[in-house]
PDB file of C-alpha atoms in Angstrom:
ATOM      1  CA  UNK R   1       0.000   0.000   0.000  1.00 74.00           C
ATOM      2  CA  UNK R   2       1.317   3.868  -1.016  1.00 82.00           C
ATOM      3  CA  UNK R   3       1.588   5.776   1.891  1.00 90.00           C
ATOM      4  CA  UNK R   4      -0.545   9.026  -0.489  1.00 95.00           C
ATOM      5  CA  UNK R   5      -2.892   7.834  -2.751  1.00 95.00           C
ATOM      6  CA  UNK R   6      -4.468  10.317  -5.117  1.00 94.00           C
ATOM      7  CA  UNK R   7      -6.582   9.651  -7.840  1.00 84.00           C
ATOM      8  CA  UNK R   8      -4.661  10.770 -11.005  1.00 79.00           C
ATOM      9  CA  UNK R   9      -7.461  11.779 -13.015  1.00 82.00           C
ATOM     10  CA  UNK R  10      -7.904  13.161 -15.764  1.00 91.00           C
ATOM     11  CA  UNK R  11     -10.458  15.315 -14.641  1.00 94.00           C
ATOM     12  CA  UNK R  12     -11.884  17.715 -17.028  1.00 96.00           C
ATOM     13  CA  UNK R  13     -14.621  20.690 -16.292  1.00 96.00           C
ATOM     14  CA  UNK R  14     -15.715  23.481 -17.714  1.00 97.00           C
ATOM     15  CA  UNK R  15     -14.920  27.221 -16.562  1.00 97.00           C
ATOM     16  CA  UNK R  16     -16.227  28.818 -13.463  1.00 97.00           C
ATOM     17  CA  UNK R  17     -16.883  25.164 -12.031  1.00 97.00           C
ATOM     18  CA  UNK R  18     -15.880  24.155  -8.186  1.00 97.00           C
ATOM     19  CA  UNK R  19     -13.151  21.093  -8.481  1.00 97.00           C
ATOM     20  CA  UNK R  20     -12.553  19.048  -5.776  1.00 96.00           C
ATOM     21  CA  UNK R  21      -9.615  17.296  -5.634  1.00 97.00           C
ATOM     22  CA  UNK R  22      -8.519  14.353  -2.995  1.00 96.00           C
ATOM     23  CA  UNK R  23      -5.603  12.525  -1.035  1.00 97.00           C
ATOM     24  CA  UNK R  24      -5.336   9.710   1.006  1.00 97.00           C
ATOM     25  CA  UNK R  25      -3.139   8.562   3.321  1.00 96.00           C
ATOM     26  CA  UNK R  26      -1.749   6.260   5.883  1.00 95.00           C
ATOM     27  CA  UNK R  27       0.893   7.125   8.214  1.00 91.00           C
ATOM     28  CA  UNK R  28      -0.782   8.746  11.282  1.00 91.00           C
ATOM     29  CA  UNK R  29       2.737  10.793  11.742  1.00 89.00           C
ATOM     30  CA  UNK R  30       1.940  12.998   8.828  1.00 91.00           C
ATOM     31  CA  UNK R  31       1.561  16.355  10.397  1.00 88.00           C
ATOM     32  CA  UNK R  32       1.923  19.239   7.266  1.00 89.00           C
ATOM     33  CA  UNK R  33      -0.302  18.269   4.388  1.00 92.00           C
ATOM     34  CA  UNK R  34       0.534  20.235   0.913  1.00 92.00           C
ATOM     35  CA  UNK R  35      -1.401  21.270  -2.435  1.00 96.00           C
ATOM     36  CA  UNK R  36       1.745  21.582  -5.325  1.00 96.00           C
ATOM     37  CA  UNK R  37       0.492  22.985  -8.902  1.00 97.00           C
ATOM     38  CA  UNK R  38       2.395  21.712 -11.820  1.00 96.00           C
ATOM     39  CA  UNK R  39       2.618  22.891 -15.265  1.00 95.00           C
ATOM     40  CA  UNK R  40       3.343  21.379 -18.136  1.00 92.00           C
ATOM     41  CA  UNK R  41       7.334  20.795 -18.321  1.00 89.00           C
ATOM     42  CA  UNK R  42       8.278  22.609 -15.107  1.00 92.00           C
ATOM     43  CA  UNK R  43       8.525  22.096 -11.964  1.00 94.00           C
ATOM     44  CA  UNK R  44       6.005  21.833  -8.290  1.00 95.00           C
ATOM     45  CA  UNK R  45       5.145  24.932  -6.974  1.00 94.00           C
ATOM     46  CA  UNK R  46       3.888  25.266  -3.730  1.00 92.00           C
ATOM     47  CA  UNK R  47       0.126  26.161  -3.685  1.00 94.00           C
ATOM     48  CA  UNK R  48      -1.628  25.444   0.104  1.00 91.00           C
ATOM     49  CA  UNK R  49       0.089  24.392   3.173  1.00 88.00           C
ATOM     50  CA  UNK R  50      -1.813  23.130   6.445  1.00 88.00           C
ATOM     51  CA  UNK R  51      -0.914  22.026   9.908  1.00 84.00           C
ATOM     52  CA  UNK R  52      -2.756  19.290  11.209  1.00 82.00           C
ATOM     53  CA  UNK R  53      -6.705  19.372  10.843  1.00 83.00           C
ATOM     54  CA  UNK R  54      -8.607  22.236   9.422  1.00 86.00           C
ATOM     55  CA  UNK R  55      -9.479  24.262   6.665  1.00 91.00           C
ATOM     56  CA  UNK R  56      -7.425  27.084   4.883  1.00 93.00           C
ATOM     57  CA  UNK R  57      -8.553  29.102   2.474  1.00 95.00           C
ATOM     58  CA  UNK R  58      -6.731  31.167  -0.011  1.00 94.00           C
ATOM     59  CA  UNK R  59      -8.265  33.484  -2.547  1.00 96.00           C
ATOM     60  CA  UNK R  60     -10.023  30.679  -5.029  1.00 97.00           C
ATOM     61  CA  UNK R  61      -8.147  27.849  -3.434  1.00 97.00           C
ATOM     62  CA  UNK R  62      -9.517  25.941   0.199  1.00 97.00           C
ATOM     63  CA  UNK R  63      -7.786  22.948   1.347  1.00 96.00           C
ATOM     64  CA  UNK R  64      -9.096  20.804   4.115  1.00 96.00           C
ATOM     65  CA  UNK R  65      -7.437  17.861   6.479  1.00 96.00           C
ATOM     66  CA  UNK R  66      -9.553  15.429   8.565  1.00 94.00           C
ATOM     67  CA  UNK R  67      -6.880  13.630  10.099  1.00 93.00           C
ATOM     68  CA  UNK R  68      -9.365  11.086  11.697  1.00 93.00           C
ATOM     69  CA  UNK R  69     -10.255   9.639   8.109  1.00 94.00           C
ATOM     70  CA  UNK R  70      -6.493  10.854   6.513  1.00 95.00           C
ATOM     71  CA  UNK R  71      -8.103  12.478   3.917  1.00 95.00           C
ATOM     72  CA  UNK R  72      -7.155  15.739   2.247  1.00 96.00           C
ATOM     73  CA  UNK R  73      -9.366  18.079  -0.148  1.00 96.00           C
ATOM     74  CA  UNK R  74      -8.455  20.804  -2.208  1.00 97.00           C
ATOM     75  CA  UNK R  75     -10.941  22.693  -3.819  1.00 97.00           C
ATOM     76  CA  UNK R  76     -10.887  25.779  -6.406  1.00 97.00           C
ATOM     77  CA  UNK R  77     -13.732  27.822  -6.751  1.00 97.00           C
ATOM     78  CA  UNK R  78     -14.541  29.557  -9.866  1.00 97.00           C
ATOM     79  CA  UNK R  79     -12.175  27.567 -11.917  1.00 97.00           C
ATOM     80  CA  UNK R  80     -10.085  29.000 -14.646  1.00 97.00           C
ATOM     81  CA  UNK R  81      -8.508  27.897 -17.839  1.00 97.00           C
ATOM     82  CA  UNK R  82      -5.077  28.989 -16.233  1.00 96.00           C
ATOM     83  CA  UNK R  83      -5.621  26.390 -13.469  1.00 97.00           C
ATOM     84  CA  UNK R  84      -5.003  23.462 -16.069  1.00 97.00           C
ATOM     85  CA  UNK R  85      -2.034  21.640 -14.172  1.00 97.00           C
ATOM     86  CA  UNK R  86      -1.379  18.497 -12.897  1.00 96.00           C
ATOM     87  CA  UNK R  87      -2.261  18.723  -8.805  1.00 97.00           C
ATOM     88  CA  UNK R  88       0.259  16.867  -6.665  1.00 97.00           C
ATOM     89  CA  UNK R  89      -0.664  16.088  -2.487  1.00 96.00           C
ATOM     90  CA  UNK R  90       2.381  15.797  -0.170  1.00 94.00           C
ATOM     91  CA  UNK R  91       3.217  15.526   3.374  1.00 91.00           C
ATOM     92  CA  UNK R  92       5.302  15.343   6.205  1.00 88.00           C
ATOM     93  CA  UNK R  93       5.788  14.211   9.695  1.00 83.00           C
ATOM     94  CA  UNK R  94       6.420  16.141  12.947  1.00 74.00           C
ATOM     95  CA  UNK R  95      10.253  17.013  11.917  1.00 66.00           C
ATOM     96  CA  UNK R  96       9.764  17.592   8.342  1.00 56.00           C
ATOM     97  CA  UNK R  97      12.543  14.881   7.732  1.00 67.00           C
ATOM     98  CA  UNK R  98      10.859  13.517   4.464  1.00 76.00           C
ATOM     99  CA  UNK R  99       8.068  14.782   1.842  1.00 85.00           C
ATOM    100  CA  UNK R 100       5.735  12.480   0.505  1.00 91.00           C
ATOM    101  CA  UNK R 101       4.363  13.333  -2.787  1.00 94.00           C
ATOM    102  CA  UNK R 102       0.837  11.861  -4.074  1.00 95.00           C
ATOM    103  CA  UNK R 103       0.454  10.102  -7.579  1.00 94.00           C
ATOM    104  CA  UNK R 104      -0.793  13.579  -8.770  1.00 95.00           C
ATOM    105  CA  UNK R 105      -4.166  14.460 -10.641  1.00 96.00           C
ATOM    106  CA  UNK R 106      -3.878  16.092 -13.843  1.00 95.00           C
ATOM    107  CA  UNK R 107      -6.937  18.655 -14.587  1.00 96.00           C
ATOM    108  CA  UNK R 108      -8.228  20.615 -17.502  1.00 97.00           C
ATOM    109  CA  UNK R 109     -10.742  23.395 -16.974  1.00 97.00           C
ATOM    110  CA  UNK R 110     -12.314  24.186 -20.982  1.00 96.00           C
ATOM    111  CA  UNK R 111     -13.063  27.194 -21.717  1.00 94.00           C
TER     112      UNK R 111
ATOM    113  CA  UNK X   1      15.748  35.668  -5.168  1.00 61.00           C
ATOM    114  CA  UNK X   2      17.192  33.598  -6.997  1.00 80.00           C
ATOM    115  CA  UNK X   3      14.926  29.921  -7.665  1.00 93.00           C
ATOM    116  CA  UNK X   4      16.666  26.419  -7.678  1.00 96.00           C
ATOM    117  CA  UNK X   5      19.026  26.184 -10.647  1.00 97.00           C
ATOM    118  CA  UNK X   6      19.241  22.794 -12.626  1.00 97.00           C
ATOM    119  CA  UNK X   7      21.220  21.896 -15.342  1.00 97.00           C
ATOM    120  CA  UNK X   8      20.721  20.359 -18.471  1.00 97.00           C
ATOM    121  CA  UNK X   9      17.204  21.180 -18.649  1.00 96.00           C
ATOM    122  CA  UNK X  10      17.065  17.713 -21.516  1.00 97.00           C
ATOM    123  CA  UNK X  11      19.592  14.977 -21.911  1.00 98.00           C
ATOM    124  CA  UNK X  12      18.895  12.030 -24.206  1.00 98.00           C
ATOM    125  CA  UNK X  13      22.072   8.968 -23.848  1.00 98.00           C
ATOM    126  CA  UNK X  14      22.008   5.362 -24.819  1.00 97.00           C
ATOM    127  CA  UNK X  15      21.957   2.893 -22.063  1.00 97.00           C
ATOM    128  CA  UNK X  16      24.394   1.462 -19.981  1.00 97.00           C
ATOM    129  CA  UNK X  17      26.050   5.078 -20.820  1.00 98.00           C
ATOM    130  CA  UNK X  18      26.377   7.367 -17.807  1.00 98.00           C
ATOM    131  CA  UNK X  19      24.862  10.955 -17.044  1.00 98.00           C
ATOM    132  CA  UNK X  20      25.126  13.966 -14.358  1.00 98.00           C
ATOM    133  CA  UNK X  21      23.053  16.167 -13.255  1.00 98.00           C
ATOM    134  CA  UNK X  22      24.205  19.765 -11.109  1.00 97.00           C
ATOM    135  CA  UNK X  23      21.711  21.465  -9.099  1.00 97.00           C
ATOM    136  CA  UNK X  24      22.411  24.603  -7.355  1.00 96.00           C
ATOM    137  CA  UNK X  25      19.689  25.157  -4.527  1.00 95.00           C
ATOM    138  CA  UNK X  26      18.300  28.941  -3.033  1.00 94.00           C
ATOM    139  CA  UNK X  27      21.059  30.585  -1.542  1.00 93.00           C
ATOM    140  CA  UNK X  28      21.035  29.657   2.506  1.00 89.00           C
ATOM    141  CA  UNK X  29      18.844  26.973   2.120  1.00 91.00           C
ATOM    142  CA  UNK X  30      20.354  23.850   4.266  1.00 89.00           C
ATOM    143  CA  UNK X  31      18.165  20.913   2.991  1.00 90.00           C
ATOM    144  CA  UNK X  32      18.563  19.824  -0.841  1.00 94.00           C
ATOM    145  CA  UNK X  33      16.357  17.032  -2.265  1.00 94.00           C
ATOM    146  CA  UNK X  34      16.340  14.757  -5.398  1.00 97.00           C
ATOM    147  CA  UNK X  35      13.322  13.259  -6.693  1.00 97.00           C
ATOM    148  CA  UNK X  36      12.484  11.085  -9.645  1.00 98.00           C
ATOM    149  CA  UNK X  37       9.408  11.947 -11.400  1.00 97.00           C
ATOM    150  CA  UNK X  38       8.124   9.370 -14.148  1.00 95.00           C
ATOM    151  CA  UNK X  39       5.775  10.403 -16.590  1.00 91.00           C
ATOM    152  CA  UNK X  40       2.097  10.529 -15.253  1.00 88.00           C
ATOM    153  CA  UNK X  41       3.221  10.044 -11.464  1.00 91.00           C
ATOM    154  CA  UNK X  42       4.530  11.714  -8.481  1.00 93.00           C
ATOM    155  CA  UNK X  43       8.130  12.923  -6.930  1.00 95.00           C
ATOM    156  CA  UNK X  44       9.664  10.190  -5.641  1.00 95.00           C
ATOM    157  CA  UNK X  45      12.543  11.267  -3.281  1.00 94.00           C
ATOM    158  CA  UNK X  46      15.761   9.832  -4.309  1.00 97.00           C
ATOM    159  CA  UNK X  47      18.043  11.412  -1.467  1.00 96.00           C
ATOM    160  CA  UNK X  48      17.710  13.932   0.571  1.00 93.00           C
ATOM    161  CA  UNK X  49      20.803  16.417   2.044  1.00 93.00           C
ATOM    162  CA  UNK X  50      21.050  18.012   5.142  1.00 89.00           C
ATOM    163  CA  UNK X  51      23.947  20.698   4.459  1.00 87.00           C
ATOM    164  CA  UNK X  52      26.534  17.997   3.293  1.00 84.00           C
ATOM    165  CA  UNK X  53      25.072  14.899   5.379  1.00 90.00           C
ATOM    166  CA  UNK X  54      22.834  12.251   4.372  1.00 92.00           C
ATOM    167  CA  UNK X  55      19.236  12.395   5.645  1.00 89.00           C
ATOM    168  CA  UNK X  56      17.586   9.631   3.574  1.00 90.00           C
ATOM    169  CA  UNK X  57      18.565   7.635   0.754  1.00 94.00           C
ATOM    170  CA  UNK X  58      16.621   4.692   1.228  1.00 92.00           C
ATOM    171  CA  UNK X  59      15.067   4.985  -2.454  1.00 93.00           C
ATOM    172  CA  UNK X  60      18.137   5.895  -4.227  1.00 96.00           C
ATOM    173  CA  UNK X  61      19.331   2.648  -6.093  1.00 96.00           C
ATOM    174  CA  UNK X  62      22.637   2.500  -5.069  1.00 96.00           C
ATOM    175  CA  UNK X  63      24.295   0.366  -7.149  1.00 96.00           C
ATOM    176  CA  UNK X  64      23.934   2.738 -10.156  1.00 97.00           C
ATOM    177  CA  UNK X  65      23.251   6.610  -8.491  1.00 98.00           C
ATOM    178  CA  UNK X  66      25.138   8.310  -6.521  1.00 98.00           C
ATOM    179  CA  UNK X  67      24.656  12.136  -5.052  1.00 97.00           C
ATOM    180  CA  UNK X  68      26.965  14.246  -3.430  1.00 96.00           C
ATOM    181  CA  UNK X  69      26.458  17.748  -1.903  1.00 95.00           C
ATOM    182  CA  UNK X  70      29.991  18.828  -1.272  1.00 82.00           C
ATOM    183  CA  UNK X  71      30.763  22.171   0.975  1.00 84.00           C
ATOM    184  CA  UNK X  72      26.579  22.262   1.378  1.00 83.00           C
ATOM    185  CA  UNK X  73      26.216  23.919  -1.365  1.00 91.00           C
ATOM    186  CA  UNK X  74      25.937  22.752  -4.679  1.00 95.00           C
ATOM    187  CA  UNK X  75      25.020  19.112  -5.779  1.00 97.00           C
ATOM    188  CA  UNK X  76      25.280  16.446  -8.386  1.00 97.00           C
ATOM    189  CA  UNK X  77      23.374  13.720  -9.347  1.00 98.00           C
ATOM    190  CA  UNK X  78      24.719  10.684 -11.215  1.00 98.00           C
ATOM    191  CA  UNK X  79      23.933   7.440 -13.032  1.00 98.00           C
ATOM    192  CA  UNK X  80      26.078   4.945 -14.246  1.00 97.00           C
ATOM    193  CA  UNK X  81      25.283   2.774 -16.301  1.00 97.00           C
ATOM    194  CA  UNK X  82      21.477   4.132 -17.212  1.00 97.00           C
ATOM    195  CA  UNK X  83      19.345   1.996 -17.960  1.00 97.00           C
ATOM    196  CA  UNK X  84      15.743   2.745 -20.013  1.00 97.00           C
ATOM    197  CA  UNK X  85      13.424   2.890 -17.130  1.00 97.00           C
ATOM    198  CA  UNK X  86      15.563   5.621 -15.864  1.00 98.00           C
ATOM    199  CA  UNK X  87      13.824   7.740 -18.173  1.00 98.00           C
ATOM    200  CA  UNK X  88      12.644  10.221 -15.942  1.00 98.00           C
ATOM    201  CA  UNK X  89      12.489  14.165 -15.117  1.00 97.00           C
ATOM    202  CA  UNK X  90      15.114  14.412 -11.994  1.00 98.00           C
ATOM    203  CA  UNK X  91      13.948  17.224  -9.686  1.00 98.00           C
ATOM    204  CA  UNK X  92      16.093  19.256  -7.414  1.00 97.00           C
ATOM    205  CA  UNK X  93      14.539  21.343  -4.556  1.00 95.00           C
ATOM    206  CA  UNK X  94      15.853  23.089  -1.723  1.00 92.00           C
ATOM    207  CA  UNK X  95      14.214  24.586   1.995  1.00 89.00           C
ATOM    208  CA  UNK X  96      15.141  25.796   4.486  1.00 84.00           C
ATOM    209  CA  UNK X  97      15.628  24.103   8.380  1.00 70.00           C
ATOM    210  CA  UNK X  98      14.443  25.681  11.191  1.00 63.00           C
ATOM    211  CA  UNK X  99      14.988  23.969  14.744  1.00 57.00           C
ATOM    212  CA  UNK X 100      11.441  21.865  14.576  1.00 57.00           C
ATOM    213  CA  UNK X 101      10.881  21.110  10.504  1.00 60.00           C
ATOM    214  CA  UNK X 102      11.841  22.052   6.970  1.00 58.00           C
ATOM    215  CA  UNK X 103      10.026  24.952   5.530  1.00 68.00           C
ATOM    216  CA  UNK X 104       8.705  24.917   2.139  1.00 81.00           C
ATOM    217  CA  UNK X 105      10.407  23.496  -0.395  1.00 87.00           C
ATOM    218  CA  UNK X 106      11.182  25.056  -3.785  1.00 91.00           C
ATOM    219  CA  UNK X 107      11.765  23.128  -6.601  1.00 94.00           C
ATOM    220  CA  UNK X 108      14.282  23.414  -9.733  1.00 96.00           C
ATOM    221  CA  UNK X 109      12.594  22.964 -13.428  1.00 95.00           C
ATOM    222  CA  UNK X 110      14.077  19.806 -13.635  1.00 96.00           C
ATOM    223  CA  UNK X 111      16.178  17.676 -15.882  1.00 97.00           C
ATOM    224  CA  UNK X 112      14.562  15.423 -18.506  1.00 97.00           C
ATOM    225  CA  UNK X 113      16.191  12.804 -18.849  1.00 98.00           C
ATOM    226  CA  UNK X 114      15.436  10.063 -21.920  1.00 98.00           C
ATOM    227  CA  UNK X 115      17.376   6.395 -22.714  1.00 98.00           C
ATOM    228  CA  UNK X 116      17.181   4.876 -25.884  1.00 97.00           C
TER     229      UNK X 116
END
């Protein structure tokens, strides 16, 4: 079994929809859960980060953590064409020692 | 400031030939990774520097890589003799180390690396 499982898609959707995108995992250390966006031929950049359980919310972007199912959501309101990327979850345990990255979900938003 | 710096951004070679890469992380930054990303999946962490010490290179197949991060600084990344399902893009990214974690970690564009 992965320790991050992520379902890699493809998702497609049309403009202005709500995504919702998902990780699994299953080592109870994992304390800092991360949303990376990655275009086409370059590299992760770092879009959400969250400590333990929660919600954060960033301008279009909200990511959640239930730690009690280890599941993580990220979700984009008002999607635009410029958020086609391939998604990748990661995380971490107390220490930050190692990041874990997910399998990655690649989404297209159509104009 | 300056981002990760990786170089060759492409490198094609014929198996059982060798290859480097050089990665050059954000200036201050203590921890350096490497992943391997094959096409459609995620990072996978190859080794991972603390300044110039080893933190974890469990993943790293060892009887064909090798990494070193000398004066914790700059690093290279090598493989010898490739094989084809090293075809992969080799990511470099750097963060920085406070007492309790890393912070976030920036990545490099990557080197793509094909065998044939």
């Amino acid at each position: 079994q992965k320790e991050v499982e992520q379902d890699p898609g493809p998702l497609s959707v049309p403009e202005g929809a709500i995504v919702s995108l998902n990780c699994t995992y299953s080592n109870s250390a994992f304390q800092y859960f991360m949303w990376y966006r990655q275009y086409s031929r370059k590299g992760p950049e770092l879009l959400m980060y969250t400590y333990s359980s929660g919600n954060k919310e960033d301008g279009r972007f909200t990511a959640q953590v239930d730690k009690s199912s280890k599941y993580i959501s990220l979700f984009i309101r008002d999607s635009q064409p410029s958020d086609s990327a391939t998604y990748l979850c990661a995380m971490s345990d107390q220490g930050a020692q190692k990041l874990v990255f997910g399998q990655g979900t690649r989404l297209t938003i159509n104009p | 400031e300056a981002g990760v710096a990786q170089s060759p951004r492409y490198k094609i070679i014929e198996k059982r030939q060798s290859v480097a890469f050089w990665c050059n992380p954000i200036s201050g930054h203590a921890t350096l990774y490497w992943y391997q990303q094959i096409l459609g999946q995620g990072p996978k962490l190859l080794i991972q520097f603390q300044n110039n010490g080893v933190v974890d290179d469990s993943q790293l197949p060892k009887d064909r890589f090798s990494a070193e991060r000398l004066k914790g600084v700059d690093s290279t990344l090598k493989i010898q003799p490739a094989k084809l399902e090293d075809s992969a893009v080799y990511l470099c990214a750097s963060s920085q180390r406070t007492l309790l974690m890393n912070t976030e970690a920036f990545f490099g564009q990557g080197t793509r690396l094909t065998v044939v």
